[in-house]
Amino acid sequence: MSIIGEPLPRVDGRLKVTGGAKYSAEFAIPNLAYAVLLQSTIPSGRVVSMDTTEAERAPGVLTVMTPANASKLAAPQERISTLQDDRVHYNNQPIGVVVGETLHQAYHAASLVKVNYETSDAKLDFKAGFPSGYPGHHNEDPGDASWGDPDGAFQTAEVKVEQIYTTPIQHHNPMEPHATIAQWDGDHLTLHDATQNISGEKGAMAKMFGIPDGNVHVISLFLGGGFGCKGSVWSHVPLAAMAAKQVNRPVKLVLERPQMFGPVGARPETHQQVSLGATREGKLTAIRHHVYTNTSFLEDYLESSAVPTRRMYACDNVSTMHRLVKLNLGTPTYMRAPGVATGTYALEVAMDELAYKLKMDPLQLRLANYAEVDPQTKHPFTEKHLRECYSQAAEKFGWAKRKHEPRSMPDGRQLIGWGMATETYPGNRLPASAKVSFQPNGRVVVASGTHELGTGMYTVLTQVAADALAISPDLVDARLGDTGLPIAPISAGSMSTASVTPAVQEAAEKARIALINMAVGDAKSPVQRVAIDEVDFKDGKIFRKSAPGSGEKFTELIARNGNQAVEGVASVQPAEDKTKYSSHSFGAVYVEVSVDPQLGSVRVRRVVAVYDVGRIVNHRTARSQFIGGIVWGIGLALHEDTLVDWRNGRIANANLAEYHLPVNLDIPEIDVSALDIPDTKLNPLGARGIGEIGITGTGAAVANAIYHATGKRVRDLPITPDKLLA
Ligand code: MOS
């Protein structure tokens, strides 16, 4: 029986609960010095001078790096601040680094630095920038795409919804803040860094410092969450390396929680106009989804909220458009389900509004517009089983008992509401490589330069290698998070399992063949000179297929043949042909809320979701990922909100006390399941990603449930009591 799908407990669970799992800041490097970031206190302008005299005299100070004295990088990156010039583009921007013998000495010295600025007018009015908004793109997705005659079709539609939905700036805030230890040995750089992309960081750092790629070694064995903010190299990484070079010692730079708000990315604000046109029977005839979103003066990052609208529903007349507005804020970046989380919120609330206009059940409206093929490209989906998601989740939830009218299901003093939404996320994969080796000590090592974000990658690698070799997972050791290992892609976009597992399968097969070749060529082997297809390998034993009881352990074979590991290495390319197929995950989420009509407080009482994400490799870790996504969706609807002081671009709630996240008391029983139908057109295992889909429809489902409870439509997230009572 295959171990794929088994709810194997996390193989790194014990290490994590005993403190044995080493996170990037925890490596005890001899002679370590401590760095603290200095940050701007103006949103726009330049640093005229910095008075560092007092700081340099403070006890334990090793250096104070400023734009005036920092070393020049071979190829600085525009999007981050590495003290190469004196420009200030946002409040909280890194403008210096103090290095001390101890962390406290560095902090104290940092407090003594005086900065003289020349300020210039800051752009901090999002809406004022709309007229000069300009197009952008998100990775391969163009910002604008239309088909049919969306304006004409909307004009003549029998039933129309046209509304504006807004979502606030959000900050990622993984439990583990960004942390870097940089250590030079001549012109070789070792980095212990909290990153979702060790290979990308290796290349980026080599380029910045003008050294060969091979001179950079990045290690990242565990992450305490990433969510996209650890997907790229931010200022503190090269700054730690520059400081280490300057003081000629290893340097550690860990961001404080308030420093997580600004210099390391955010989800930008969105202003989304959604226009839906339909027939009286509920057939969509027009969809327009036009988005304004902010970016920074450092780069053009696009939150692609209208992109999911291109795949959700069958419609012949669609217009999707994004316009960027530059603001003097830290640059935005990918944040869990970038674009899709904010975009499905707007589209799926608009669909709910349309359902009410049509006096139609919201689920029936979705079924009436089910997309059998990709609505934009007309390509078939690699696999799509959304109908089963809708119906299974509706059944579990009891959706059939819903009364359609708002405020029609009270429970005592509380108003009860039921809402639903469609969820979606692209199914992508990238090239990846892996190595599988039989060790002389009887262990099997599976290695790939991927990452453990808390998602369960050590466990997935273990399971897939054990499955491919028909060996107990107890005998398998997984290695990842080190650029010395075979190259794997960035762990983002819900792609790691889909990308890395095909390489593991192929490497395991190559290792198995190498072992069998060694056996048939070995004079003392029980399978000596047996035809290769007559030889089998199972439970660590090599044997003749016709005599399964015979044979020997691979350790005995290896011991007679030089006692060296026998290995297989594989590099694999995506199999999916993007010109033939469209690959997406889908799901359906149903939510029950209760709303106190006097207090405006919302409790999420129940969530039921069913997903079509291809084959599930591990039901235990998959469940955690779905639940994690749904919790984010609840936070999107009700809690998360970065409050900017628009006078000066400062973030007023740059801490976890005032930046509200859902806590245990906010989260009810969440019932998640997956159809577990393999998508073998995407990869041999048939697994698509599951890390992000849970956030995508959940925000809308909560918002729709609140409308059903109260009859009040709040289109401006988060839905807080003040807005509900207004
Ligand atoms: Mo994710 S936002 O692709 O780390």
XYZ file of C-alpha atoms and ligand atoms in Angstrom:
730
model
C 0.000 0.000 0.000
C 1.263 3.462 -0.883
C 2.293 5.831 1.848
C 1.238 8.798 -0.316
C -1.703 10.437 1.377
C -1.003 8.885 4.787
C -1.306 11.429 7.619
C 2.309 10.831 8.678
C 3.176 13.019 11.683
C 5.714 15.699 10.887
C 9.166 14.113 10.844
C 10.576 17.364 12.281
C 7.865 17.672 14.920
C 10.035 16.415 17.766
C 12.876 18.768 16.820
C 10.459 21.667 16.809
C 8.827 21.024 20.167
C 12.131 20.288 21.892
C 13.850 23.386 20.509
C 16.199 21.233 18.444
C 15.065 22.810 15.173
C 17.493 25.636 14.454
C 16.048 28.798 12.998
C 18.344 31.249 11.228
C 19.001 33.519 14.208
C 19.847 30.587 16.467
C 23.177 29.457 15.065
C 25.924 29.982 17.632
C 28.719 31.441 15.506
C 31.964 32.236 17.358
C 32.937 35.907 17.611
C 29.468 37.049 16.509
C 28.725 40.778 16.491
C 25.231 42.265 16.611
C 23.702 44.721 14.150
C 20.777 47.085 14.548
C 19.053 48.924 11.707
C 18.685 52.703 11.700
C 15.518 53.824 9.944
C 14.249 57.036 8.420
C 11.680 59.143 10.229
C 10.506 61.021 7.130
C 8.571 59.588 4.157
C 10.413 61.397 1.371
C 13.592 63.377 0.885
C 17.269 62.723 1.551
C 19.710 62.218 4.368
C 21.851 65.353 4.395
C 24.127 64.182 7.186
C 24.280 61.825 10.105
C 26.079 62.746 13.314
C 27.563 59.481 14.551
C 30.216 60.915 16.887
C 28.469 60.020 20.120
C 27.371 56.621 18.855
C 30.888 55.727 17.792
C 32.175 56.611 21.282
C 29.574 54.439 23.027
C 30.844 51.254 24.684
C 31.107 48.148 22.535
C 30.450 49.870 19.215
C 32.295 48.324 16.281
C 30.973 50.470 13.448
C 28.211 52.856 12.408
C 27.432 52.399 8.711
C 25.706 55.305 6.946
C 25.140 56.356 3.332
C 28.270 58.492 3.748
C 30.668 55.690 4.639
C 29.059 52.419 3.474
C 31.038 50.402 0.952
C 29.837 50.453 -2.654
C 28.162 47.326 -3.963
C 29.138 45.947 -7.369
C 25.516 45.913 -8.522
C 23.059 47.393 -6.024
C 19.357 46.541 -6.355
C 17.034 49.487 -6.901
C 14.188 47.939 -4.918
C 16.034 47.805 -1.595
C 17.982 50.323 0.474
C 21.627 49.429 0.847
C 23.080 52.851 1.765
C 24.314 53.417 -1.792
C 22.689 56.852 -1.960
C 21.052 59.347 0.369
C 17.474 59.097 -0.949
C 14.560 58.399 1.410
C 11.508 56.834 -0.260
C 9.424 55.908 2.803
C 9.179 56.272 6.528
C 10.989 53.411 8.275
C 13.465 52.894 5.403
C 16.856 51.487 6.460
C 19.368 54.356 6.425
C 22.145 52.922 8.568
C 23.462 50.017 10.597
C 25.110 50.037 14.029
C 27.218 47.031 14.961
C 28.142 46.290 18.567
C 29.759 43.628 20.709
C 26.333 42.963 22.214
C 22.821 43.622 20.992
C 22.162 46.072 23.806
C 25.308 48.049 23.104
C 24.263 48.293 19.466
C 20.756 49.452 20.442
C 22.113 52.058 22.810
C 24.522 53.431 20.232
C 21.753 53.489 17.595
C 19.745 55.762 19.882
C 22.622 58.286 19.853
C 22.756 58.798 16.067
C 21.370 62.153 14.898
C 20.041 62.489 11.366
C 19.600 65.690 9.358
C 17.115 65.373 6.533
C 16.045 67.457 3.612
C 12.381 66.631 3.171
C 10.458 66.690 -0.069
C 6.726 66.397 -0.730
C 5.543 62.873 -0.060
C 2.918 61.175 -2.200
C 0.576 59.685 0.369
C -2.875 60.214 -1.143
C -3.887 56.976 -2.837
C -7.021 58.300 -4.553
C -5.305 61.466 -5.745
C -3.027 59.192 -7.755
C -5.845 57.456 -9.675
C -5.842 59.850 -12.675
C -2.148 59.178 -13.248
C -2.442 55.435 -12.518
C -0.346 53.349 -14.891
C -0.424 49.701 -16.015
C 1.672 46.897 -14.549
C 1.923 43.140 -14.596
C 2.222 40.313 -12.072
C 4.906 37.789 -13.031
C 3.689 36.361 -16.362
C 0.161 37.701 -15.928
C -0.484 40.906 -17.879
C -2.296 43.564 -15.866
C -4.936 44.135 -18.537
C -6.887 41.496 -20.448
C -10.304 41.678 -22.084
C -12.436 39.664 -24.447
C -15.784 40.181 -26.144
C -17.577 43.499 -25.694
C -17.715 44.018 -21.915
C -18.893 47.644 -22.000
C -21.646 47.025 -24.533
C -22.803 43.863 -22.787
C -22.889 45.571 -19.394
C -24.848 48.486 -20.853
C -27.592 46.248 -22.186
C -27.640 43.684 -19.360
C -31.036 42.903 -17.826
C -29.686 42.822 -14.286
C -26.635 44.723 -13.082
C -24.395 45.045 -10.058
C -21.710 47.709 -9.966
C -19.873 48.355 -6.732
C -16.518 49.370 -5.321
C -14.734 47.073 -2.905
C -11.668 48.092 -0.967
C -9.046 46.173 0.973
C -6.412 47.715 3.248
C -2.647 47.430 3.374
C -1.641 44.293 5.282
C 1.686 43.122 6.669
C 2.772 39.468 6.700
C 4.059 39.075 10.246
C 5.260 35.492 10.380
C 6.026 34.418 13.970
C 9.723 34.354 13.107
C 10.888 37.803 12.042
C 13.453 38.215 9.276
C 16.881 37.211 10.546
C 20.312 37.047 8.928
C 23.742 35.931 10.077
C 26.440 36.902 7.571
C 29.938 35.512 7.716
C 32.852 36.135 5.325
C 35.827 33.880 4.740
C 37.939 35.850 2.252
C 35.543 36.470 -0.621
C 33.288 33.570 0.363
C 30.035 34.504 2.067
C 27.949 32.209 4.287
C 24.428 33.311 5.159
C 22.095 31.798 7.719
C 18.950 33.511 6.576
C 15.203 33.221 6.991
C 14.325 32.941 3.312
C 11.853 31.156 1.037
C 14.389 31.235 -1.783
C 17.933 30.101 -0.932
C 19.002 29.724 -4.585
C 17.550 33.066 -5.595
C 19.275 34.712 -2.651
C 22.584 33.076 -3.513
C 22.458 34.495 -7.045
C 21.220 37.911 -5.939
C 23.889 38.298 -3.256
C 26.683 37.117 -5.576
C 25.629 39.736 -8.104
C 25.353 42.528 -5.541
C 28.813 41.822 -4.126
C 30.459 41.039 -7.464
C 31.583 37.535 -6.512
C 30.977 34.211 -8.274
C 27.704 32.421 -7.436
C 29.718 29.543 -6.051
C 31.173 31.813 -3.362
C 27.815 32.261 -1.650
C 26.399 29.587 0.649
C 22.861 30.107 1.977
C 21.449 27.980 4.785
C 17.820 28.099 5.912
C 16.780 24.878 7.642
C 13.495 26.037 9.193
C 11.260 29.052 8.766
C 8.728 30.250 11.270
C 6.413 31.187 8.409
C 7.100 33.081 5.213
C 3.860 33.970 3.385
C 5.764 35.791 0.633
C 7.677 38.371 2.673
C 10.650 35.992 2.807
C 10.516 35.349 -0.932
C 12.968 38.057 -1.938
C 16.156 39.628 -0.626
C 15.437 42.714 1.476
C 17.838 45.421 2.633
C 18.875 43.761 5.874
C 20.509 40.818 4.089
C 23.127 42.752 2.067
C 23.431 45.218 4.966
C 24.378 42.373 7.335
C 26.943 41.161 4.798
C 28.328 44.692 4.285
C 28.595 45.133 8.055
C 30.310 41.761 8.488
C 32.865 42.775 5.896
C 33.416 46.144 7.543
C 33.989 44.763 11.067
C 35.696 41.625 9.779
C 33.510 39.446 12.008
C 30.306 37.477 11.567
C 27.290 39.745 12.066
C 23.728 38.937 13.089
C 20.836 41.206 12.118
C 17.353 40.314 13.370
C 14.411 42.591 12.648
C 12.263 43.718 15.545
C 8.508 43.342 15.143
C 7.967 47.050 14.277
C 10.646 46.696 11.588
C 8.474 44.068 9.902
C 6.170 46.948 8.870
C 7.877 48.708 5.973
C 11.264 47.399 4.869
C 10.166 43.821 4.072
C 7.047 44.150 1.929
C 3.293 44.314 2.437
C 0.044 43.571 0.669
C -0.884 46.895 -0.931
C -4.217 48.653 -0.716
C -6.798 47.814 -3.374
C -9.731 49.781 -4.776
C -11.712 47.438 -6.989
C -14.688 48.277 -9.166
C -16.644 45.176 -10.100
C -19.468 45.377 -12.646
C -21.566 42.296 -13.323
C -24.229 42.069 -16.012
C -26.597 39.096 -16.212
C -29.776 37.836 -17.795
C -32.897 37.547 -15.612
C -32.158 33.813 -15.434
C -28.774 34.543 -13.896
C -26.403 33.968 -16.841
C -23.443 36.326 -16.671
C -23.227 38.457 -19.805
C -20.565 40.940 -18.696
C -17.826 41.131 -16.068
C -15.635 44.159 -15.520
C -13.050 44.130 -12.753
C -10.957 47.303 -12.613
C -8.380 47.740 -9.885
C -6.308 50.560 -8.459
C -3.528 49.457 -6.142
C -0.535 51.158 -4.631
C 3.098 50.455 -5.254
C 6.244 52.285 -4.122
C 8.917 54.513 -5.608
C 11.270 51.525 -5.468
C 9.562 49.125 -7.879
C 6.313 48.398 -9.717
C 4.769 45.578 -7.719
C 1.231 44.732 -8.856
C -1.391 43.150 -6.589
C -3.231 41.380 -9.407
C -6.719 41.303 -7.941
C -8.547 40.998 -11.273
C -6.490 38.056 -12.538
C -8.595 35.328 -10.826
C -11.687 36.874 -12.465
C -10.290 35.593 -15.781
C -10.852 31.970 -14.727
C -13.812 31.868 -12.401
C -17.006 31.950 -14.462
C -18.089 31.306 -18.037
C -18.641 34.724 -19.594
C -18.120 36.010 -23.143
C -17.556 39.672 -22.309
C -14.867 40.329 -19.724
C -12.627 43.256 -18.951
C -9.887 43.093 -16.313
C -7.586 46.021 -15.670
C -5.093 47.221 -13.061
C -3.594 50.646 -12.484
C -0.660 51.341 -10.183
C -0.296 54.393 -7.960
C 3.105 55.224 -6.516
C 3.145 56.108 -2.820
C 5.942 56.938 -0.393
C 5.537 53.674 1.507
C 7.686 50.578 1.816
C 7.369 48.533 -1.336
C 4.535 46.000 -1.506
C 5.224 42.387 -2.376
C 3.693 38.931 -2.685
C 1.529 38.109 0.319
C -0.274 34.802 0.710
C -2.411 34.307 -2.437
C -1.191 37.628 -3.872
C -3.920 39.212 -5.986
C -6.189 36.232 -5.576
C -7.062 36.840 -1.912
C -8.135 40.448 -2.513
C -9.617 39.811 -5.975
C -11.804 36.820 -5.089
C -13.073 38.838 -2.120
C -14.418 41.538 -4.468
C -15.706 39.233 -7.204
C -17.356 36.787 -4.816
C -19.121 39.521 -2.855
C -20.321 41.040 -6.146
C -21.664 37.586 -7.110
C -23.552 37.494 -3.799
C -25.001 40.932 -4.518
C -26.086 39.715 -7.955
C -27.717 36.641 -6.394
C -29.832 38.950 -4.199
C -30.788 41.126 -7.166
C -31.869 37.998 -9.030
C -33.557 36.501 -5.913
C -31.476 33.440 -6.617
C -29.559 31.138 -4.281
C -25.861 32.169 -4.337
C -24.796 28.569 -4.983
C -27.263 28.217 -7.870
C -25.868 31.407 -9.423
C -22.371 29.930 -9.376
C -23.572 26.645 -10.872
C -25.428 28.538 -13.622
C -22.131 30.126 -14.660
C -19.827 27.144 -14.177
C -16.728 27.373 -16.387
C -16.171 24.025 -18.111
C -13.074 25.400 -19.847
C -10.791 28.330 -19.085
C -13.039 31.294 -19.960
C -10.175 33.366 -21.372
C -8.024 30.863 -23.259
C -10.779 28.259 -23.882
C -8.196 25.613 -22.938
C -9.415 22.621 -20.966
C -8.393 22.467 -17.303
C -5.827 19.814 -16.401
C -8.481 18.677 -13.910
C -11.469 20.542 -12.479
C -13.977 19.118 -10.048
C -15.437 22.254 -8.507
C -19.038 20.967 -8.795
C -18.211 18.192 -6.313
C -16.637 20.774 -3.977
C -19.788 22.904 -4.067
C -22.117 19.985 -3.442
C -20.076 18.080 -0.830
C -19.463 21.214 1.219
C -23.107 22.330 0.875
C -24.241 18.929 2.088
C -21.938 18.977 5.127
C -22.892 22.544 5.944
C -26.631 22.034 5.515
C -26.910 24.841 2.953
C -30.296 23.545 1.728
C -31.851 24.740 5.013
C -30.806 28.339 4.361
C -33.499 30.978 4.163
C -32.545 33.474 1.487
C -33.731 36.736 3.037
C -31.297 38.726 5.197
C -32.073 38.701 8.946
C -34.287 35.653 8.446
C -32.363 33.268 10.722
C -32.050 34.887 14.162
C -30.886 32.937 17.212
C -32.164 34.752 20.271
C -30.579 38.180 20.344
C -28.004 37.206 17.726
C -28.422 37.548 13.985
C -27.211 34.455 12.140
C -25.934 34.534 8.594
C -24.807 31.902 6.107
C -22.531 32.840 3.226
C -20.539 30.984 0.630
C -17.896 31.648 -2.010
C -15.777 29.965 -4.651
C -12.066 29.565 -3.988
C -9.301 29.268 -6.553
C -5.545 29.334 -6.950
C -3.293 28.574 -9.933
C -1.661 25.149 -10.162
C 1.895 25.835 -11.240
C 5.229 24.094 -11.056
C 8.837 25.073 -11.748
C 11.992 23.129 -12.672
C 13.546 21.367 -9.680
C 16.246 18.859 -8.829
C 16.844 16.339 -6.078
C 19.252 13.656 -4.942
C 18.376 10.349 -3.324
C 21.115 8.161 -1.885
C 21.488 4.812 -0.169
C 23.901 5.252 2.719
C 26.321 2.575 3.971
C 24.636 2.821 7.405
C 21.291 1.681 6.003
C 19.654 5.100 5.848
C 18.245 6.687 2.712
C 18.884 10.409 2.303
C 16.600 12.544 0.147
C 17.944 16.025 -0.522
C 16.713 19.068 -2.377
C 17.404 22.764 -1.933
C 13.785 23.528 -1.094
C 12.438 25.044 2.122
C 10.503 24.185 5.289
C 8.183 27.124 5.901
C 6.265 25.212 8.521
C 4.277 23.572 5.738
C 5.669 20.051 6.152
C 8.246 19.797 3.372
C 10.608 17.533 5.370
C 7.685 15.149 5.802
C 6.601 15.338 2.159
C 10.148 14.627 0.902
C 10.380 11.676 3.306
C 7.044 10.256 2.193
C 7.640 10.592 -1.527
C 11.120 9.033 -1.311
C 9.825 6.196 0.901
C 6.990 5.572 -1.546
C 9.264 5.617 -4.594
C 11.674 3.121 -2.965
C 9.087 0.949 -1.192
C 10.944 1.512 2.053
C 9.820 2.544 5.528
C 9.772 6.326 6.065
C 11.583 5.620 9.355
C 14.684 4.815 7.296
C 14.568 8.082 5.318
C 16.298 11.331 6.256
C 15.250 14.506 4.426
C 17.663 17.394 3.841
C 16.705 20.806 2.537
C 17.386 24.511 2.987
C 21.027 24.533 1.905
C 22.450 25.792 -1.400
C 24.938 22.912 -1.277
C 22.007 20.639 -2.207
C 20.465 20.188 -5.682
C 18.684 23.357 -6.798
C 14.977 23.763 -6.115
C 12.761 26.753 -6.845
C 11.484 29.465 -4.549
C 8.944 28.082 -2.082
C 6.041 30.302 -3.057
C 2.954 30.302 -5.219
C 1.834 26.982 -3.681
C 4.382 25.277 -5.936
C 6.891 23.389 -3.794
C 5.219 19.984 -3.624
C 4.207 20.036 -7.295
C 7.718 21.122 -8.358
C 10.025 19.126 -6.092
C 8.295 15.752 -5.760
C 8.736 14.763 -9.449
C 12.490 15.320 -9.023
C 12.498 13.167 -5.882
C 10.639 10.381 -7.689
C 13.073 10.442 -10.598
C 16.153 10.635 -8.361
C 14.848 7.701 -6.305
C 14.341 5.656 -9.451
C 17.869 6.460 -10.627
C 19.302 5.496 -7.228
C 17.328 2.252 -7.287
C 18.630 1.406 -10.776
C 22.216 2.232 -9.733
C 21.853 -0.094 -6.756
C 20.426 -2.941 -8.846
C 23.165 -2.501 -11.461
C 25.737 -2.748 -8.707
C 24.052 -5.919 -7.414
C 23.838 -7.786 -10.728
C 27.476 -6.991 -11.351
C 28.615 -8.143 -7.924
C 29.979 -11.689 -7.853
C 28.795 -12.247 -4.285
C 25.297 -10.836 -4.710
C 22.327 -13.253 -4.666
C 21.178 -11.539 -7.878
C 24.525 -11.765 -9.625
C 24.023 -11.739 -13.420
C 20.237 -11.870 -13.087
C 18.482 -9.815 -15.792
C 17.723 -6.340 -14.395
C 13.988 -6.593 -14.917
C 14.039 -9.812 -12.892
C 15.415 -7.966 -9.864
C 13.307 -6.131 -7.326
C 14.001 -3.840 -4.385
C 11.705 -3.598 -1.366
C 12.025 -2.908 2.364
C 15.738 -2.327 1.856
C 16.365 -5.734 0.299
C 17.520 -6.591 -3.224
C 16.039 -9.871 -4.421
C 15.052 -11.948 -7.425
C 11.380 -11.332 -8.311
C 10.819 -15.082 -8.549
C 12.228 -15.592 -5.023
C 10.960 -12.726 -2.835
C 12.115 -14.511 0.352
C 15.767 -14.496 -0.713
C 18.145 -11.612 -1.387
C 20.194 -9.297 0.799
C 20.110 -5.887 2.440
C 21.505 -3.007 0.395
C 23.974 -2.306 3.209
C 25.670 -5.679 2.614
C 26.013 -4.934 -1.098
C 27.378 -1.446 -0.445
C 29.820 -2.794 2.174
C 31.409 -5.142 -0.394
C 31.638 -2.359 -3.006
C 33.716 0.371 -1.423
C 31.185 1.276 1.291
C 30.203 4.506 -0.502
C 26.714 5.915 -0.877
C 24.860 4.892 -4.034
C 22.956 7.834 -5.421
C 20.602 9.119 -8.071
C 20.330 12.766 -9.088
C 17.515 14.187 -11.190
C 16.543 17.554 -12.630
C 13.041 17.776 -13.989
C 11.113 20.304 -16.041
C 7.398 20.995 -15.789
C 5.357 18.577 -17.873
C 2.280 20.731 -18.175
C 1.924 22.301 -21.601
C 0.641 25.808 -20.895
C -0.477 26.237 -24.489
C -2.806 23.237 -24.172
C -4.087 23.288 -20.609
C -5.079 25.626 -17.847
C -4.182 24.351 -14.385
C -6.007 25.662 -11.326
C -7.150 24.486 -7.953
C -10.697 25.192 -6.849
C -12.734 24.956 -3.702
C -16.007 25.928 -2.078
C -16.260 27.524 1.353
C -19.380 27.992 3.494
C -19.420 30.148 6.605
C -21.837 30.757 9.461
C -21.526 33.964 11.469
C -23.414 35.441 14.340
C -23.661 39.207 14.642
C -24.655 41.071 17.771
C -26.963 43.796 16.410
C -26.256 46.124 19.337
C -22.485 45.741 19.465
C -21.776 45.087 15.801
C -19.456 42.280 16.841
C -19.080 39.317 14.512
C -18.274 35.747 15.506
C -17.472 33.168 12.873
C -19.310 30.097 14.144
C -18.590 27.436 11.531
C -16.553 27.006 8.383
C -16.930 24.109 5.971
C -14.697 23.896 2.917
C -14.000 21.254 0.291
C -11.048 21.523 -2.088
C -10.040 20.167 -5.450
C -6.250 20.481 -5.283
C -5.170 17.253 -6.963
C -3.701 14.392 -4.962
C -3.018 14.900 -1.282
C 0.471 13.750 -0.267
C -0.166 13.981 3.472
C -3.670 14.548 4.838
C -2.373 15.847 8.165
C -0.065 18.572 6.844
C -2.575 19.391 4.065
C -5.323 19.954 6.628
C -3.076 22.358 8.536
C -2.416 24.321 5.367
C -6.103 24.574 4.452
C -6.958 25.691 7.983
C -4.106 28.206 7.945
C -5.452 29.710 4.739
C -8.995 29.899 6.103
C -7.762 31.620 9.272
C -6.074 34.196 7.017
C -9.376 34.621 5.164
C -11.162 35.322 8.441
C -8.434 37.846 9.277
C -8.858 39.447 5.844
C -12.597 39.848 6.422
C -12.579 40.942 10.051
C -9.192 41.914 11.448
C -6.096 42.730 9.465
C -5.595 46.426 8.760
C -2.363 48.384 8.569
C -3.138 51.897 9.767
C -1.036 54.496 8.020
C -0.732 58.011 9.368
C -1.346 59.642 6.004
C 0.326 62.884 7.086
C 3.778 61.319 7.335
C 3.572 57.742 6.042
C 4.216 56.238 9.471
C 2.549 52.998 10.379
C 0.533 53.630 13.509
C -0.012 49.998 14.509
C 3.382 48.459 13.772
C 3.060 45.792 16.465
C 1.047 42.654 17.108
C -1.025 44.292 19.853
C -2.665 46.767 17.497
C -2.251 45.028 14.142
C -5.122 42.623 14.701
C -4.832 39.001 13.702
C -7.326 36.268 14.423
C -6.515 34.515 17.709
C -7.793 31.158 18.916
C -10.990 32.661 20.290
C -11.792 34.118 16.859
C -11.541 30.738 15.170
C -14.317 28.143 15.311
C -14.341 24.503 14.242
C -13.099 24.425 10.669
C -14.176 21.402 8.659
C -11.908 20.920 5.662
C -11.553 18.091 3.220
C -10.121 17.483 -0.203
C -11.511 15.474 -3.105
C -8.045 13.928 -3.560
C -8.387 13.453 -7.329
C -4.882 13.278 -8.893
C -3.973 15.857 -11.529
C -1.430 13.785 -13.420
C -1.276 16.253 -16.303
C 0.514 18.618 -13.910
C 2.968 16.068 -12.492
C 3.280 12.291 -12.093
C 2.110 12.342 -8.479
C -0.894 14.461 -9.431
C -0.466 16.971 -6.591
C -1.222 20.653 -6.992
C -0.382 23.196 -4.302
C -2.510 23.855 -1.237
C -0.756 26.643 0.667
C -2.776 29.599 -0.543
C -6.210 28.522 -1.736
C -7.773 28.629 1.752
C -7.520 32.406 2.019
C -9.021 33.073 -1.398
C -12.793 32.748 -1.045
C -13.022 32.830 2.731
C -13.014 36.616 3.074
C -15.990 36.869 0.717
C -17.834 33.985 2.389
C -17.528 35.766 5.773
C -18.639 39.088 4.237
C -21.582 37.395 2.515
C -22.599 35.675 5.745
C -22.535 39.052 7.522
C -24.840 40.520 4.872
C -27.163 37.546 5.239
C -27.202 38.047 9.001
C -27.682 41.811 9.017
C -28.853 43.034 5.610
C -25.940 45.423 5.726
C -23.290 45.283 2.991
C -19.894 46.565 4.129
C -17.635 46.743 1.066
C -14.604 48.131 2.827
C -12.440 45.547 4.608
C -11.994 44.750 7.398
C -15.629 44.570 8.542
C -15.271 46.049 12.010
C -18.089 46.829 14.500
C -17.980 50.587 13.792
C -18.713 49.975 10.091
C -21.521 47.537 10.863
C -23.176 49.981 13.275
C -22.699 53.064 11.070
Mo 3.604 33.066 -1.327
S 2.792 34.967 -1.268
O 3.687 32.867 -2.986
O 4.963 32.984 -0.394
